[in-house]
Amino acid sequence: MTRIIYVNGRYLPYSEAAIHPEDRGNQFADAVYEVCEVREGRLTDETRHMTRLERSLGELGIPLPMSRAAWGRVLRETIRRNRVRHGLVYLQVSRGVARRDFYFPSPDTLPTVICLARRLSASKSEALAAKGIAVVSTPDVRWARCDIKTVMLLPATMAKQRAKESGANDAWFVDDEGFVTEGGSANAWIIDREGRLITRALDQSILPGITRSVLLDLLKREGITLIERPFTIPEAQAAREAFITSATSLVMPVISIDGKPVGNGAPGLIAQQLRAQFHEAAERAPV
Ligand code: PMP
């Protein structure tokens, strides 16, 4: 099957698709993105993802290239043309093409829009969740606006690569005061001895995860106590359970942190239960 990618209004085979070398996304990481889950032929949490995309664009002063309805059509058409029933859809918007210069180009510069969709193996991600993942901590060397979902992902790339080389699956960033900010591409959570969920409150040091926000709704519904506060690596290592959340990993149990087992070193019951229930709280729109 020929895979198709959307670039600036056209659906093209990968071999024919191209971005200008002087795209600001390429030269300055002057671009934002979103990743949504596709599950059983449905799009998960489209509304919240599009709201966050519009916010990211607004924070960077990139003009909104299209309406909500048009985003919806691009996402769906890309999913359909790539016959993705389970996987992800990725949308990226840069400030557009201009002669290399730090200053913003003229306001009539058209943003560059890219959309791709990719299959993921449902059984592989379920197998990983049944096993749980290992994480390693690393200093958070990212910028001070991690609440904006930009493509400036080099610190995450470095951290995740180092995690992989040390035999772990992901990295947890730690701030200057010793508190966990978030995962390399996910929000970080722990569960204390009393069964209360703890995750860092939203501020400019972390991405306001869509999976995080849906999980908050689920917790309310289930009457599970949530405490929004930062936690340290030693506290997480001594926790009853730990997990991460993201659109592609959903609720993913963490079984070790810096080589120390969390709980009994197996996926926690609460994390597994929240994973199983997650889509009851999520928005699931037809493609
Ligand atoms: N934090 C970071 C740094 C991320 O890259 C991601 C994944 N995009 C998340 C958190 C989780 O966000 P979401 O639940 O919207 O996928």
Tab-separated table of C-alpha atoms and ligand atoms in Angstrom:
chain	number	residue	atom	x	y	z
A	1	MET	CA	0.000	0.000	0.000
A	2	THR	CA	1.346	3.439	-0.910
A	3	ARG	CA	1.404	5.638	2.149
A	4	ILE	CA	-0.004	9.107	1.673
A	5	ILE	CA	0.966	12.319	3.441
A	6	TYR	CA	-0.913	15.614	3.461
A	7	VAL	CA	1.243	18.674	2.715
A	8	ASN	CA	-0.308	22.100	2.249
A	9	GLY	CA	-3.604	21.053	0.744
A	10	ARG	CA	-2.433	18.022	-1.237
A	11	TYR	CA	-2.469	14.306	-0.457
A	12	LEU	CA	0.716	12.847	-1.922
A	13	PRO	CA	2.675	9.586	-1.918
A	14	TYR	CA	5.704	10.014	0.356
A	15	SER	CA	8.044	9.836	-2.637
A	16	GLU	CA	6.432	12.956	-4.106
A	17	ALA	CA	6.011	14.988	-0.917
A	18	ALA	CA	8.490	17.742	-0.048
A	19	ILE	CA	8.994	20.644	2.330
A	20	HIS	CA	10.962	23.728	1.346
A	21	PRO	CA	14.535	23.751	2.843
A	22	GLU	CA	13.872	27.247	4.193
A	23	ASP	CA	10.794	26.198	6.093
A	24	ARG	CA	10.920	27.844	9.554
A	25	GLY	CA	10.108	24.483	11.114
A	26	ASN	CA	13.290	23.136	9.578
A	27	GLN	CA	15.569	26.086	10.434
A	28	PHE	CA	14.212	27.289	13.789
A	29	ALA	CA	11.918	24.517	15.089
A	30	ASP	CA	9.326	27.265	14.602
A	31	ALA	CA	6.447	24.797	14.487
A	32	VAL	CA	3.908	23.050	16.672
A	33	TYR	CA	2.280	19.632	16.460
A	34	GLU	CA	-0.368	17.276	17.789
A	35	VAL	CA	-0.631	13.505	17.990
A	36	CYS	CA	-4.042	11.839	18.323
A	37	GLU	CA	-4.838	8.196	18.839
A	38	VAL	CA	-6.867	6.268	16.256
A	39	ARG	CA	-8.603	3.289	17.817
A	40	GLU	CA	-11.065	0.882	16.247
A	41	GLY	CA	-11.477	3.333	13.381
A	42	ARG	CA	-12.297	6.231	15.709
A	43	LEU	CA	-10.426	9.390	16.547
A	44	THR	CA	-9.744	9.918	20.248
A	45	ASP	CA	-10.201	13.341	21.877
A	46	GLU	CA	-10.166	15.396	18.694
A	47	THR	CA	-11.761	18.435	20.360
A	48	ARG	CA	-9.193	18.711	23.152
A	49	HIS	CA	-6.269	18.123	20.772
A	50	MET	CA	-7.492	20.806	18.367
A	51	THR	CA	-8.044	23.237	21.235
A	52	ARG	CA	-4.451	22.681	22.371
A	53	LEU	CA	-3.141	23.056	18.806
A	54	GLU	CA	-4.906	26.398	18.480
A	55	ARG	CA	-3.483	27.501	21.813
A	56	SER	CA	0.081	26.478	20.810
A	57	LEU	CA	-0.272	28.446	17.551
A	58	GLY	CA	-1.637	31.442	19.464
A	59	GLU	CA	1.249	31.393	21.980
A	60	LEU	CA	3.767	31.538	19.105
A	61	GLY	CA	1.764	34.043	17.074
A	62	ILE	CA	1.422	31.689	14.100
A	63	PRO	CA	-1.765	32.521	12.182
A	64	LEU	CA	-4.462	29.861	12.341
A	65	PRO	CA	-4.253	28.196	8.909
A	66	MET	CA	-7.712	26.607	8.884
A	67	SER	CA	-11.010	26.162	10.708
A	68	ARG	CA	-11.937	23.383	13.142
A	69	ALA	CA	-14.064	21.744	10.468
A	70	ALA	CA	-11.167	21.830	7.985
A	71	TRP	CA	-8.737	20.275	10.527
A	72	GLY	CA	-11.288	17.518	11.028
A	73	ARG	CA	-11.458	16.842	7.295
A	74	VAL	CA	-7.645	16.726	6.917
A	75	LEU	CA	-7.239	14.342	9.894
A	76	ARG	CA	-9.976	12.026	8.622
A	77	GLU	CA	-8.898	12.027	4.993
A	78	THR	CA	-5.285	11.244	6.012
A	79	ILE	CA	-6.449	8.403	8.276
A	80	ARG	CA	-8.737	7.021	5.555
A	81	ARG	CA	-6.181	7.215	2.758
A	82	ASN	CA	-3.655	5.317	4.886
A	83	ARG	CA	-6.283	2.797	6.042
A	84	VAL	CA	-5.406	3.268	9.691
A	85	ARG	CA	-7.856	1.614	12.074
A	86	HIS	CA	-5.428	1.527	14.971
A	87	GLY	CA	-2.523	3.915	15.219
A	88	LEU	CA	-1.932	7.619	15.290
A	89	VAL	CA	-2.464	10.750	13.283
A	90	TYR	CA	0.191	13.491	13.444
A	91	LEU	CA	-0.438	17.106	12.521
A	92	GLN	CA	2.324	19.727	12.263
A	93	VAL	CA	2.077	23.443	11.546
A	94	SER	CA	5.108	25.668	10.988
A	95	ARG	CA	5.287	29.432	10.521
A	96	GLY	CA	5.978	28.757	6.836
A	97	VAL	CA	8.723	29.401	4.310
A	98	ALA	CA	10.892	32.532	4.402
A	99	ARG	CA	14.507	33.580	3.760
A	100	ARG	CA	16.467	32.587	6.891
A	101	ASP	CA	16.102	35.411	9.398
A	102	PHE	CA	15.295	35.355	13.104
A	103	TYR	CA	12.532	37.929	12.846
A	104	PHE	CA	9.080	36.680	11.933
A	105	PRO	CA	8.378	36.818	8.198
A	106	SER	CA	5.609	39.047	6.836
A	107	PRO	CA	2.218	38.213	8.334
A	108	ASP	CA	0.873	36.985	4.993
A	109	THR	CA	3.390	34.081	4.984
A	110	LEU	CA	1.368	30.883	4.769
A	111	PRO	CA	1.922	28.315	7.537
A	112	THR	CA	3.135	24.893	6.371
A	113	VAL	CA	0.696	22.136	7.329
A	114	ILE	CA	1.658	18.455	7.355
A	115	CYS	CA	-0.537	15.528	8.367
A	116	LEU	CA	0.436	11.867	8.457
A	117	ALA	CA	-1.212	8.756	9.814
A	118	ARG	CA	0.509	5.584	10.856
A	119	ARG	CA	-0.604	2.148	12.017
A	120	LEU	CA	0.496	0.872	15.407
A	121	SER	CA	0.194	-2.664	16.689
A	122	ALA	CA	-2.517	-2.808	19.368
A	123	SER	CA	-1.245	-6.159	20.601
A	124	LYS	CA	2.313	-4.846	20.988
A	125	SER	CA	1.216	-1.879	23.102
A	126	GLU	CA	-1.008	-4.118	25.237
A	127	ALA	CA	1.920	-6.522	25.696
A	128	LEU	CA	4.139	-3.614	26.793
A	129	ALA	CA	1.480	-2.384	29.226
A	130	ALA	CA	1.160	-5.900	30.686
A	131	LYS	CA	4.920	-5.910	31.291
A	132	GLY	CA	5.341	-2.275	32.347
A	133	ILE	CA	8.196	0.057	31.456
A	134	ALA	CA	11.469	1.120	33.053
A	135	VAL	CA	12.347	4.815	33.240
A	136	VAL	CA	15.562	6.658	34.076
A	137	SER	CA	15.807	10.192	35.418
A	138	THR	CA	17.663	12.967	33.646
A	139	PRO	CA	18.070	16.722	34.287
A	140	ASP	CA	15.364	18.775	32.591
A	141	VAL	CA	17.409	20.967	30.261
A	142	ARG	CA	14.431	22.062	28.136
A	143	TRP	CA	13.216	25.641	27.766
A	144	ALA	CA	10.837	27.460	30.109
A	145	ARG	CA	7.715	27.088	27.904
A	146	CYS	CA	7.168	23.334	27.829
A	147	ASP	CA	3.416	24.049	27.952
A	148	ILE	CA	3.602	24.817	24.212
A	149	LYS	CA	3.749	21.706	22.031
A	150	THR	CA	6.608	22.729	19.741
A	151	VAL	CA	8.728	20.440	17.550
A	152	MET	CA	11.814	21.604	19.502
A	153	LEU	CA	12.357	18.049	20.729
A	154	LEU	CA	16.129	17.667	20.890
A	155	PRO	CA	16.332	17.389	24.721
A	156	ALA	CA	13.612	14.716	24.634
A	157	THR	CA	15.397	12.916	21.799
A	158	MET	CA	18.706	12.920	23.718
A	159	ALA	CA	17.041	11.800	26.949
A	160	LYS	CA	15.026	9.009	25.348
A	161	GLN	CA	18.015	7.746	23.375
A	162	ARG	CA	20.137	7.633	26.558
A	163	ALA	CA	17.295	5.815	28.323
A	164	LYS	CA	17.183	3.250	25.520
A	165	GLU	CA	20.961	2.774	25.602
A	166	SER	CA	20.782	2.071	29.349
A	167	GLY	CA	18.111	-0.592	28.774
A	168	ALA	CA	15.144	1.553	29.890
A	169	ASN	CA	12.071	2.568	27.869
A	170	ASP	CA	11.746	6.242	28.731
A	171	ALA	CA	13.219	9.177	30.614
A	172	TRP	CA	11.736	11.279	33.417
A	173	PHE	CA	12.905	14.874	33.477
A	174	VAL	CA	13.890	16.313	36.867
A	175	ASP	CA	13.979	20.070	37.567
A	176	ASP	CA	16.692	22.038	39.449
A	177	GLU	CA	14.921	21.418	42.772
A	178	GLY	CA	14.862	17.655	42.331
A	179	PHE	CA	11.199	17.380	41.327
A	180	VAL	CA	10.016	15.324	38.366
A	181	THR	CA	8.550	17.553	35.666
A	182	GLU	CA	7.308	14.938	33.172
A	183	GLY	CA	8.376	12.076	30.926
A	184	GLY	CA	10.255	12.413	27.641
A	185	SER	CA	6.940	12.387	25.782
A	186	ALA	CA	4.365	11.770	28.498
A	187	ASN	CA	3.079	13.067	31.835
A	188	ALA	CA	4.357	11.371	35.007
A	189	TRP	CA	2.215	10.045	37.865
A	190	ILE	CA	2.615	8.128	41.112
A	191	ILE	CA	0.155	6.498	43.517
A	192	ASP	CA	0.869	6.739	47.226
A	193	ARG	CA	0.317	4.141	49.965
A	194	GLU	CA	-3.216	5.495	50.547
A	195	GLY	CA	-4.142	4.968	46.871
A	196	ARG	CA	-4.094	8.699	46.023
A	197	LEU	CA	-2.905	9.758	42.611
A	198	ILE	CA	-0.200	12.407	42.460
A	199	THR	CA	0.869	14.362	39.392
A	200	ARG	CA	2.510	17.741	38.908
A	201	ALA	CA	0.112	20.681	38.585
A	202	LEU	CA	-0.049	22.385	35.196
A	203	ASP	CA	2.351	25.243	34.688
A	204	GLN	CA	4.832	26.270	32.010
A	205	SER	CA	7.236	23.439	32.936
A	206	ILE	CA	5.068	20.642	31.502
A	207	LEU	CA	2.794	19.920	28.577
A	208	PRO	CA	-0.904	19.968	29.490
A	209	GLY	CA	-1.414	16.382	28.324
A	210	ILE	CA	-4.765	15.543	26.769
A	211	THR	CA	-4.567	12.032	28.233
A	212	ARG	CA	-3.854	13.661	31.609
A	213	SER	CA	-6.952	15.861	31.338
A	214	VAL	CA	-9.210	12.955	30.326
A	215	LEU	CA	-7.820	10.881	33.177
A	216	LEU	CA	-8.711	13.686	35.612
A	217	ASP	CA	-12.347	13.356	34.435
A	218	LEU	CA	-12.186	9.591	34.931
A	219	LEU	CA	-10.764	9.987	38.457
A	220	LYS	CA	-13.592	12.350	39.404
A	221	ARG	CA	-16.139	9.885	38.077
A	222	GLU	CA	-14.526	7.006	39.984
A	223	GLY	CA	-14.140	9.021	43.189
A	224	ILE	CA	-10.360	8.535	43.224
A	225	THR	CA	-8.406	11.226	45.095
A	226	LEU	CA	-6.027	13.329	43.057
A	227	ILE	CA	-3.285	15.552	44.440
A	228	GLU	CA	-1.638	17.934	41.994
A	229	ARG	CA	1.845	18.533	43.351
A	230	PRO	CA	5.420	17.804	42.334
A	231	PHE	CA	7.204	14.679	43.584
A	232	THR	CA	10.845	13.564	43.705
A	233	ILE	CA	12.517	10.451	42.290
A	234	PRO	CA	13.003	8.870	45.786
A	235	GLU	CA	9.301	9.448	46.525
A	236	ALA	CA	8.359	7.836	43.197
A	237	GLN	CA	10.649	4.871	43.856
A	238	ALA	CA	8.916	4.341	47.221
A	239	ALA	CA	5.413	4.788	45.759
A	240	ARG	CA	2.858	2.001	45.514
A	241	GLU	CA	2.555	2.491	41.745
A	242	ALA	CA	3.843	4.768	38.994
A	243	PHE	CA	2.734	5.342	35.413
A	244	ILE	CA	2.894	7.701	32.473
A	245	THR	CA	0.145	9.044	30.224
A	246	SER	CA	0.168	10.078	26.578
A	247	ALA	CA	-2.080	9.766	23.537
A	248	THR	CA	-0.111	6.827	22.172
A	249	SER	CA	0.880	5.043	25.409
A	250	LEU	CA	-2.471	5.816	27.175
A	251	VAL	CA	-1.925	4.792	30.812
A	252	MET	CA	1.401	2.919	30.828
A	253	PRO	CA	2.595	1.333	34.107
A	254	VAL	CA	6.152	2.178	35.225
A	255	ILE	CA	7.785	-0.737	37.044
A	256	SER	CA	11.233	0.670	37.753
A	257	ILE	CA	12.870	4.073	38.164
A	258	ASP	CA	16.658	4.371	37.892
A	259	GLY	CA	16.884	0.598	38.331
A	260	LYS	CA	14.821	0.504	41.562
A	261	PRO	CA	11.537	-1.441	41.385
A	262	VAL	CA	8.311	0.462	42.063
A	263	GLY	CA	5.948	-1.487	44.366
A	264	ASN	CA	6.545	-5.171	43.725
A	265	GLY	CA	8.174	-4.432	40.349
A	266	ALA	CA	5.070	-5.358	38.329
A	267	PRO	CA	2.372	-3.145	36.745
A	268	GLY	CA	0.126	-1.707	39.462
A	269	LEU	CA	-3.550	-2.627	39.763
A	270	ILE	CA	-4.862	0.929	39.748
A	271	ALA	CA	-2.833	1.871	36.657
A	272	GLN	CA	-4.079	-1.239	34.849
A	273	GLN	CA	-7.664	-0.491	35.832
A	274	LEU	CA	-7.393	3.141	34.659
A	275	ARG	CA	-5.898	1.958	31.377
A	276	ALA	CA	-8.809	-0.417	30.813
A	277	GLN	CA	-11.359	2.299	31.635
A	278	PHE	CA	-9.663	5.200	29.841
A	279	HIS	CA	-11.837	5.249	26.720
A	280	GLU	CA	-15.028	5.452	28.753
A	281	ALA	CA	-14.004	9.018	29.591
A	282	ALA	CA	-12.483	9.930	26.207
A	283	GLU	CA	-14.232	11.494	23.226
A	284	ARG	CA	-14.399	8.982	20.361
A	285	ALA	CA	-15.445	10.464	17.032
A	286	PRO	CA	-16.088	8.574	13.801
A	287	VAL	CA	-13.439	8.900	11.073
B	1	PMP	N1	4.487	15.652	27.888
B	1	PMP	C1	5.243	15.676	26.780
B	1	PMP	C2	6.568	16.329	26.844
B	1	PMP	C3	4.788	15.073	25.595
B	1	PMP	O1	5.547	15.096	24.485
B	1	PMP	C4	3.530	14.409	25.602
B	1	PMP	C5	3.037	13.707	24.371
B	1	PMP	N2	2.715	14.564	23.346
B	1	PMP	C6	2.763	14.439	26.771
B	1	PMP	C7	3.276	15.057	27.899
B	1	PMP	C8	1.412	13.781	26.832
B	1	PMP	O2	0.463	14.535	26.118
B	1	PMP	P1	-0.809	13.842	25.460
B	1	PMP	O3	-1.511	13.116	26.563
B	1	PMP	O4	-1.604	14.971	24.937
B	1	PMP	O5	-0.307	12.919	24.403
